[in-house]
CSV table of C-alpha atoms in Angstrom, one decimal:
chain,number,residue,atom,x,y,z
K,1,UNK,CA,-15.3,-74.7,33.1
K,2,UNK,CA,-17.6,-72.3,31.5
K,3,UNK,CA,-16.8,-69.0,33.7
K,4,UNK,CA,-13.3,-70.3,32.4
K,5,UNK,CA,-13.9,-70.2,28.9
K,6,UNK,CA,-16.5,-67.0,29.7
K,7,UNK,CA,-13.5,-65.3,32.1
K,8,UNK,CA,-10.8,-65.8,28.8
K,9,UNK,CA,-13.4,-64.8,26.2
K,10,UNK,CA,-13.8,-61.9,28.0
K,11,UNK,CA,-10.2,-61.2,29.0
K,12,UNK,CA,-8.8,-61.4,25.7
K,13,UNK,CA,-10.3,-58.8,24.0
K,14,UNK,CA,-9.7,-56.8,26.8
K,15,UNK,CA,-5.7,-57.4,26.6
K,16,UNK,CA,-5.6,-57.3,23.0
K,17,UNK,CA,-7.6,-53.6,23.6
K,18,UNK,CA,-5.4,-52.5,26.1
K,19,UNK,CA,-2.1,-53.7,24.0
K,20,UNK,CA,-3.4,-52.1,20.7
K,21,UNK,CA,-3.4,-48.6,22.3
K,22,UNK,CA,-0.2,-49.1,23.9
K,23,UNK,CA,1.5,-50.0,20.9
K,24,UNK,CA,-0.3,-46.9,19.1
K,25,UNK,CA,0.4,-44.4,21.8
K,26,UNK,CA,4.2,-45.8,21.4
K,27,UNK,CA,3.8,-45.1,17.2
K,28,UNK,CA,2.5,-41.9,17.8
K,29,UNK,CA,4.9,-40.8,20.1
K,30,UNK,CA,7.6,-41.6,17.8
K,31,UNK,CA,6.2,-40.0,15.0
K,32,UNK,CA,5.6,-37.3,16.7
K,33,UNK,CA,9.4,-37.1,17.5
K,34,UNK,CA,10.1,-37.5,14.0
K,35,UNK,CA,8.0,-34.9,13.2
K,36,UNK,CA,9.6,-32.5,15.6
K,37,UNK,CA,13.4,-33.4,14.5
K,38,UNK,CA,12.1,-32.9,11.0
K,39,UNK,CA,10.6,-29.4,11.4
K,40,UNK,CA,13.9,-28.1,13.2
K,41,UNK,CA,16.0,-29.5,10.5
K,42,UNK,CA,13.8,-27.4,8.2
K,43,UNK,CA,14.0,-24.3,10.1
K,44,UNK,CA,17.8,-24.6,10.5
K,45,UNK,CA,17.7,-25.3,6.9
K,46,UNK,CA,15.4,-22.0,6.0
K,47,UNK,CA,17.7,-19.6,8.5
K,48,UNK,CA,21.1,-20.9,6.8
K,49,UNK,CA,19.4,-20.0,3.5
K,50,UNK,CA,18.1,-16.7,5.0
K,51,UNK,CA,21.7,-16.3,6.0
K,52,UNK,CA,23.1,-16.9,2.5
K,53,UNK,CA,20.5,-14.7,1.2
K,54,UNK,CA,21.6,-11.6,3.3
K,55,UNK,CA,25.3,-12.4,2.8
K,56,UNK,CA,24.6,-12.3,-1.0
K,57,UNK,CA,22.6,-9.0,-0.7
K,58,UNK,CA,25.6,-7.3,1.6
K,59,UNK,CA,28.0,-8.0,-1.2
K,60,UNK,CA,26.1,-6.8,-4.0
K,61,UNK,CA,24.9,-3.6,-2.0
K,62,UNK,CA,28.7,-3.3,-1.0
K,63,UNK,CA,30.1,-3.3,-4.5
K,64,UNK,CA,27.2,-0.4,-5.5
K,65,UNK,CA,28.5,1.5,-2.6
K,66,UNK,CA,32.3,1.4,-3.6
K,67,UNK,CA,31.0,1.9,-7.0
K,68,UNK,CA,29.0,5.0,-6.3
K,69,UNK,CA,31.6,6.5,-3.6
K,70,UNK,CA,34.2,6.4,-6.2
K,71,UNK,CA,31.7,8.0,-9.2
K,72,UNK,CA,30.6,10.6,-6.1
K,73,UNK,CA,34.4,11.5,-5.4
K,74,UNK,CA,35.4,11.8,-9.0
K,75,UNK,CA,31.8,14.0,-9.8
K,76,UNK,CA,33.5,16.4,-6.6
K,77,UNK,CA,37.0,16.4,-8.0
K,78,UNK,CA,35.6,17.1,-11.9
K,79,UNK,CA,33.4,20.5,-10.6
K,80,UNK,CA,36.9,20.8,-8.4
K,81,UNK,CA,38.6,20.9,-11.3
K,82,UNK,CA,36.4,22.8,-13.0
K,83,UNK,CA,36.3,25.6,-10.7
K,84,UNK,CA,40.3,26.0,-10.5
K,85,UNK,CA,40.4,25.8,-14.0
K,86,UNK,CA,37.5,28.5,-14.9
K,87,UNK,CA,38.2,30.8,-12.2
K,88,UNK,CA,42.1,30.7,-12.0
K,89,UNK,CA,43.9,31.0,-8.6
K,90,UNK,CA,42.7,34.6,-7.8
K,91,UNK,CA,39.1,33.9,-8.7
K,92,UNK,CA,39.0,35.8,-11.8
K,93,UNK,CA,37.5,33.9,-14.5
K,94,UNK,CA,40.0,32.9,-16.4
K,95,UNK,CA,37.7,34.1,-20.0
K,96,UNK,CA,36.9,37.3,-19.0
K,97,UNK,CA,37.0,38.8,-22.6
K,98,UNK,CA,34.0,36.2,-23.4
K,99,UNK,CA,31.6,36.7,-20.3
K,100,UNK,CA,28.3,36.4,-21.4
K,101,UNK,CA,28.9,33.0,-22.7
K,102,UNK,CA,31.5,31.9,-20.4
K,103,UNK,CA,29.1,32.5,-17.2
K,104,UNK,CA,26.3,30.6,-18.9
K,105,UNK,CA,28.5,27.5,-19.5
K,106,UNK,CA,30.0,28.0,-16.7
K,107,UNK,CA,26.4,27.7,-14.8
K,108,UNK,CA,25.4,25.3,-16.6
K,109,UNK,CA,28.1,22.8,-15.5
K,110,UNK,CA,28.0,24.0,-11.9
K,111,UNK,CA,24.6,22.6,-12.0
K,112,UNK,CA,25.6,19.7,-14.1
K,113,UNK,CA,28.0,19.3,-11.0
K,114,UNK,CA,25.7,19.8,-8.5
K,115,UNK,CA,22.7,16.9,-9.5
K,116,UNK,CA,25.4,14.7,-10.4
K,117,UNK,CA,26.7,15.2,-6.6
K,118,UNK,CA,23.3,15.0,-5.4
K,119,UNK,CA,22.5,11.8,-7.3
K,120,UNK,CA,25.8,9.5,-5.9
K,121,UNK,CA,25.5,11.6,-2.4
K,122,UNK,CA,21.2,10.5,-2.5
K,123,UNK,CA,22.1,6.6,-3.7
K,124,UNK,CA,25.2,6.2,-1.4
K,125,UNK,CA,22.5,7.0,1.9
K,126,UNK,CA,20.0,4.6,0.3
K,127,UNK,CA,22.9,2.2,0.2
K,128,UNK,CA,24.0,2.9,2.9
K,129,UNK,CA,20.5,2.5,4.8
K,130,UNK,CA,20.2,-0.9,3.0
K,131,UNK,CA,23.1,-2.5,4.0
K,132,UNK,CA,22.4,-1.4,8.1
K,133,UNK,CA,19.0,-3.3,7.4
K,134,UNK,CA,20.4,-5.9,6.5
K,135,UNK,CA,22.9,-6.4,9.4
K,136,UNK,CA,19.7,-5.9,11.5
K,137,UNK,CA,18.2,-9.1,9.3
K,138,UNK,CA,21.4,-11.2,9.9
K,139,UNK,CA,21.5,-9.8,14.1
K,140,UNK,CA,17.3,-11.5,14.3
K,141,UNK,CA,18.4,-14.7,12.7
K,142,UNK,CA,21.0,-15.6,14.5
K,143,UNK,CA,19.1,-14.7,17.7
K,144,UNK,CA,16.4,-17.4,16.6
């Protein structure tokens, strides 16, 4: 009866061992899962707001394109204007009597003309670049 009672004292602990780490290896497998469901929820979450982010940036960076192609084409049809209106249609200026002043001004507002042009032409590229990085943004995201 002893090696009985020897054999169960022995054998318990050992059962009671072997079903702790069972029980834990089932836990940690589960919260291991957990884990994993929770970190691709978060990702999903972080590219739909990386998504949102772009979208947002494409609209403003397209309304300051439209806005800056239309002050562009109205810089070019001012010194257009400008041009007819100084130099006639034979180009003759138009002031002939006052040339020393008229050529100055004249100058002077070509130029005026020309940075203006340069400016919207300059920002319109930049814009322009902007907005292709961005589509190249959205294009890596969605390939994630």
């Amino acid at each position: 009866m002893e090696i009985i009672g020897l054999l169960i004292a022995f054998l318990v602990p050992i059962g009671v061992a072997v079903w702790t780490v069972r029980s834990s290896a089932k836990d940690t497998a589960k919260k291991i899962a957990a884990l994993e469901e929770s970190t691709t929820k978060q990702v999903e979450s972080i590219k739909k707001l990386a998504k949102i982010q772009i979208k947002t940036n494409q609209t403003q960076i397209g309304i300051e394109l439209e806005d800056t192609m239309t002050k562009e084409k109205q810089v070019l049809m001012k010194r257009w204007d400008h041009v007819n209106r100084e130099y006639g249609l034979n180009g003759i200026p138009v002031e002939v009597g006052v040339a020393g002043g008229f050529y100055r001004n004249r100058e002077e507002k070509d130029k005026n003309f020309e940075y203006e042009s340069e400016f919207y032409e300059k920002r319109r590229k930049t814009l322009m670049r902007f907005q292709g990085q961005l589509n190249e943004l959205t294009k890596e995201l969605e390939e994630m």
